[in-house]
Short mmCIF file of C-alpha atoms in Angstrom, two decimals:
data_model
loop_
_atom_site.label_atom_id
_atom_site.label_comp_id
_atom_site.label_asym_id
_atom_site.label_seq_id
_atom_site.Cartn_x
_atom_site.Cartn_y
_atom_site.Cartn_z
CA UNK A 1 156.00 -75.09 -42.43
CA UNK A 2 158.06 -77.57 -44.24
CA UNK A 3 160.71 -77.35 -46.85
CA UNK A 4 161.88 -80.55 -49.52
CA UNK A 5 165.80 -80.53 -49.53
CA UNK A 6 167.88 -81.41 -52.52
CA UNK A 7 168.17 -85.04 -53.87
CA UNK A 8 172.17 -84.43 -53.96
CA UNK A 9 173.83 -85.81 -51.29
CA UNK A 10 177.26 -86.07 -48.90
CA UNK A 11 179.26 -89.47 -48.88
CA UNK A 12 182.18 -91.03 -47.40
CA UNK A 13 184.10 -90.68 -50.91
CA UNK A 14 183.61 -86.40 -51.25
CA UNK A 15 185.26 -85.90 -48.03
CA UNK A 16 188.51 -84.00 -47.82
CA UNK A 17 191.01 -86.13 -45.69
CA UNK A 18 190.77 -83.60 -42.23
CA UNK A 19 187.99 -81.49 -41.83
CA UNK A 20 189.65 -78.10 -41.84
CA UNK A 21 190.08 -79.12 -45.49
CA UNK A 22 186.04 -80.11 -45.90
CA UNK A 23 184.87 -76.85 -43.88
CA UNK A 24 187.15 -74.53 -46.72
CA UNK A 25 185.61 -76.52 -49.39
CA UNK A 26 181.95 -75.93 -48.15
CA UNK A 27 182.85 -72.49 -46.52
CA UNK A 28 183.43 -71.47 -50.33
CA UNK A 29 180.40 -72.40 -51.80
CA UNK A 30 178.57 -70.95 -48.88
CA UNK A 31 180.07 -67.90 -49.62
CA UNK A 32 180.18 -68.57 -53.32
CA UNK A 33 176.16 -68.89 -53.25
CA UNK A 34 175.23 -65.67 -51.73
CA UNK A 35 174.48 -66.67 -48.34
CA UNK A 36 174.46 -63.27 -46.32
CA UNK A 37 178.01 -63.66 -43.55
CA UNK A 38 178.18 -66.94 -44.03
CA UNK A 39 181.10 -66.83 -41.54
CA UNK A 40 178.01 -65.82 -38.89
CA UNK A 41 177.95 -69.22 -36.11
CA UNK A 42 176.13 -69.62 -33.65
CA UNK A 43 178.54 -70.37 -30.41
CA UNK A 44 176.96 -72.16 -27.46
CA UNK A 45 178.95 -72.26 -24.34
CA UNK A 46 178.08 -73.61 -20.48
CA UNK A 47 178.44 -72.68 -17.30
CA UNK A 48 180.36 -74.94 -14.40
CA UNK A 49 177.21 -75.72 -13.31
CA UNK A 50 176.21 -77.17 -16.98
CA UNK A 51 173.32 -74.65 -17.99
CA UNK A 52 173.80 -73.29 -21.63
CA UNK A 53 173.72 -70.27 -23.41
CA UNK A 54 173.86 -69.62 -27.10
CA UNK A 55 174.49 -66.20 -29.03
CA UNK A 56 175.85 -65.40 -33.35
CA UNK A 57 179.45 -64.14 -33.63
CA UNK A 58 181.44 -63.92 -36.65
CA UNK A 59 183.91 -66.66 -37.45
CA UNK A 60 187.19 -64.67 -38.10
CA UNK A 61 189.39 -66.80 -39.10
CA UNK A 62 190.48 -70.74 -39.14
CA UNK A 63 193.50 -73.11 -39.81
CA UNK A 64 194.40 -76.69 -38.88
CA UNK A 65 194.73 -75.36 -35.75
CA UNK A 66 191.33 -74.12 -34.72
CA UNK A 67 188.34 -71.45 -35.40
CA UNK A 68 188.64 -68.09 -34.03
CA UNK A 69 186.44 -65.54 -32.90
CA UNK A 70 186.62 -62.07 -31.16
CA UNK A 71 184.90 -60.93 -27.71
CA UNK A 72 185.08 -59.24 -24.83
CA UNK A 73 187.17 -61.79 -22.20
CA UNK A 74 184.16 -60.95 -19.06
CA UNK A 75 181.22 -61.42 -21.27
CA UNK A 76 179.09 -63.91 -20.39
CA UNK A 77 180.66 -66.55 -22.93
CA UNK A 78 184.19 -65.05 -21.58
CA UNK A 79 183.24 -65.94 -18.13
CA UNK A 80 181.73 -69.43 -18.92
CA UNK A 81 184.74 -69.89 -21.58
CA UNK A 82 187.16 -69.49 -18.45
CA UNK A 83 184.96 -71.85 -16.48
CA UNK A 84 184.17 -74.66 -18.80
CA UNK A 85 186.42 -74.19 -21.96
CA UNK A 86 184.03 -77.26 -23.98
CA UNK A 87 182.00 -75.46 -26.52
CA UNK A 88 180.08 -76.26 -29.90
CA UNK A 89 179.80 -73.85 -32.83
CA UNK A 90 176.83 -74.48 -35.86
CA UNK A 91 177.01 -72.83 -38.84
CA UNK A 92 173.32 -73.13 -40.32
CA UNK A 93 173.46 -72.51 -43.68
CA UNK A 94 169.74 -72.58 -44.67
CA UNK A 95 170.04 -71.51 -47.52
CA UNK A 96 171.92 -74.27 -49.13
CA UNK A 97 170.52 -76.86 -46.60
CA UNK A 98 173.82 -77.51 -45.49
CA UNK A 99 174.96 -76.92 -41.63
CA UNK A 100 178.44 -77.61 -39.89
CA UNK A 101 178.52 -78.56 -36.33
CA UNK A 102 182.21 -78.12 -34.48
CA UNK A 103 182.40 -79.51 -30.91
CA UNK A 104 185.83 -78.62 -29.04
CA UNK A 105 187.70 -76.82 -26.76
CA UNK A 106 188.33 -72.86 -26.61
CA UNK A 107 191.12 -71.10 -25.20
CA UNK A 108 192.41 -67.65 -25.48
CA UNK A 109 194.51 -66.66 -28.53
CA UNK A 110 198.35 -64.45 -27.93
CA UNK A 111 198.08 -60.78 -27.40
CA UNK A 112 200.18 -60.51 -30.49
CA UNK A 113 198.04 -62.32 -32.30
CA UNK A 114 194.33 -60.83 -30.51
CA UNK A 115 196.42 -56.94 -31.35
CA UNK A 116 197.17 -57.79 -35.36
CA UNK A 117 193.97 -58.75 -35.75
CA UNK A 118 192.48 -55.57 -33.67
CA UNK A 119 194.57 -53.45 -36.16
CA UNK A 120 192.94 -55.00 -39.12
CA UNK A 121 189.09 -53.52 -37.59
CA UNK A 122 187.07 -50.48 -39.18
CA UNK A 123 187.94 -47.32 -36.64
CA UNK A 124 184.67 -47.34 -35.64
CA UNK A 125 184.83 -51.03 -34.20
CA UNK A 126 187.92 -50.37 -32.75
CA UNK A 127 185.88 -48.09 -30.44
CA UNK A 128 183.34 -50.32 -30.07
CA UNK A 129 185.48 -52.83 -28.48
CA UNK A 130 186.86 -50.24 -25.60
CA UNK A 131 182.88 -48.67 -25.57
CA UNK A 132 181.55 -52.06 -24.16
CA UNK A 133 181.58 -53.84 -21.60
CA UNK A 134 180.13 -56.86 -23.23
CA UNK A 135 177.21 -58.03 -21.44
CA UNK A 136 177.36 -56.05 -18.40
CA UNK A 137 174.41 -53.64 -17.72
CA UNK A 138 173.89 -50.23 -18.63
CA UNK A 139 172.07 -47.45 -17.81
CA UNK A 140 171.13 -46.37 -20.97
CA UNK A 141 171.70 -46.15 -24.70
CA UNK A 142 172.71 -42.44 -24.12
CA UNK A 143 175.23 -43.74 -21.88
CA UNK A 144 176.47 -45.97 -24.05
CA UNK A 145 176.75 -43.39 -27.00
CA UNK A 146 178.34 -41.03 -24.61
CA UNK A 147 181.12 -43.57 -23.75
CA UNK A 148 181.56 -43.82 -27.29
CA UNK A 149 181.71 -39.86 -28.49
CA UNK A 150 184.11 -39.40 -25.63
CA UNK A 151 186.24 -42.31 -27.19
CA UNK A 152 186.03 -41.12 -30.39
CA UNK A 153 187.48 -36.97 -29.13
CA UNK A 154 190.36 -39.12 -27.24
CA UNK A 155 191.19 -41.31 -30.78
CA UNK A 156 189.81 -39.87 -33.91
CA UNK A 157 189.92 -41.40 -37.03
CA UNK A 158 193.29 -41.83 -38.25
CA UNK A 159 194.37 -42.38 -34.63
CA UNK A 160 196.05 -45.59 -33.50
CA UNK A 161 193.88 -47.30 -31.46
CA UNK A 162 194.99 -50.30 -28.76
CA UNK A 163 193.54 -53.38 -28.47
CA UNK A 164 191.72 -53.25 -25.05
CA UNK A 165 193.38 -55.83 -22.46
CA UNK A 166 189.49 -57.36 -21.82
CA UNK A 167 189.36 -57.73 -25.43
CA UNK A 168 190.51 -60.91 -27.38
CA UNK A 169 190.70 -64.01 -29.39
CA UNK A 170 189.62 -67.59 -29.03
CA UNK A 171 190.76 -70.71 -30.93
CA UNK A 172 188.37 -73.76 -30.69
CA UNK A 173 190.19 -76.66 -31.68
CA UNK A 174 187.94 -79.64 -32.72
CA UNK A 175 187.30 -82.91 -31.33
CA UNK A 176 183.71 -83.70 -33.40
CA UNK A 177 183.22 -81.86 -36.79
CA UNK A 178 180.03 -82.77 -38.67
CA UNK A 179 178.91 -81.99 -41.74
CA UNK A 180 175.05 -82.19 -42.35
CA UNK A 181 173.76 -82.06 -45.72
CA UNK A 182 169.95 -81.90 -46.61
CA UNK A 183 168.08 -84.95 -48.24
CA UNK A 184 164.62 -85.55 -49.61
CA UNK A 185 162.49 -87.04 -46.96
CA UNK A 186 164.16 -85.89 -44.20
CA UNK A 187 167.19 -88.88 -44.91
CA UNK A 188 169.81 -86.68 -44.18
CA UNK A 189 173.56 -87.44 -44.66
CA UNK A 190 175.67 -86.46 -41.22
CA UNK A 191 179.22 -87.08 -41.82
CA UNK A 192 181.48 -86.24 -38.31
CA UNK A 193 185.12 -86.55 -38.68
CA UNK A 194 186.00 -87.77 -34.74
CA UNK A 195 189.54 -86.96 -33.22
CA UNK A 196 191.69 -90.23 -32.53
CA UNK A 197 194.94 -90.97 -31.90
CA UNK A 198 195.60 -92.03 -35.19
CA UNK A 199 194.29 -88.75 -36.82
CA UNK A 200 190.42 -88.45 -37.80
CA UNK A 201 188.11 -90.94 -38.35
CA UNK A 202 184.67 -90.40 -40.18
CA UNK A 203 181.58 -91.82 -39.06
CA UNK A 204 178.11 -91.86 -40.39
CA UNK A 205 174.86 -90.70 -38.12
CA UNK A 206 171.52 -91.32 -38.39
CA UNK A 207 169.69 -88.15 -39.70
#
């Protein structure tokens, strides 16, 4: 199974100066092309004891500051978050044989912040959020739906709902950024803007 990439490439010259700038510019034509939730990343997280795991959330929002996401604070990337805060995100755009690869550290956002956002959620995922306790084992689906239909009597829609307290953001702040664009014979261009002192520098990697 192989697939021939575009001839169109990624240099030094096209990139924005900081790569919060770059990942808008590219995050619009992903989403400008049709890509189905092109905000969808895949977050990979470790343990203290170094083993991995890797799971898709949905990129909520991002500044010069950091990416955020949304989860439950004792699922299992909650609990490996609070032991080893280093984490990568990859967006894999296939589609557009483009990916972007963040490497940084994540830390929980404000309540305020984790509670505007919570506000801004369909009813239904409001209750979602209180239903689940993220990666924890259950008994059944029918236990999980019951949880749910008894949250639902106790806020129906129109209801404020609170934010749960095990419920929240994290902000990954980048030390690595790359941006990998497709090339004919697998010549790739990887461009990684690289934290310094002195602001970001940009280096070239081998594809």
């Amino acid at each position: 199974m192989r697939a021939l990439y575009r001839a169109e490439g990624l240099s030094e010259d096209d990139l924005a100066a900081d790569p919060y700038e770059q990942f808008a510019l590219w995050f619009g034509q992903a989403a400008e092309s049709g890509l189905h939730e092109p905000n969808a990343m895949v977050v990979s997280t470790a343990d203290a004891d170094g083993r991995p795991s890797s799971r898709t959330v949905l990129l909520k929002r991002y500044d010069a500051r950091g990416f955020v996401f949304f989860t439950h604070h004792g699922s299992r990337k909650g609990r490996e978050i609070a032991e080893n805060p280093h984490v990568s995100l990859l967006f894999p755009w296939h589609g557009i044989a483009r990916q972007v690869i963040v490497g940084g550290t994540a830390q929980r956002i404000g309540r305020d912040e984790t509670a505007a956002y919570f506000r801004t959620r369909p009813h239904g995922s409001q209750l979602g959020a209180w239903a689940s306790e993220q990666s924890s084992r259950v008994a059944s689906r029918a236990e999980l739906d019951r949880t749910y239909a008894e949250l639902a009597a106790r806020y129906p829609e129109g209801e404020d709902v609170p934010a749960p307290p095990q419920w929240g953001g994290y902000r990954v702040a980048a030390e690595t950024v790359e941006f990998w664009q497709g090339r004919e014979n697998r010549l790739h261009d990887r461009l990684r803007y690289v934290r310094t002192e002195a602001g970001w520098a940009v280096e070239r990697l081998c594809p």
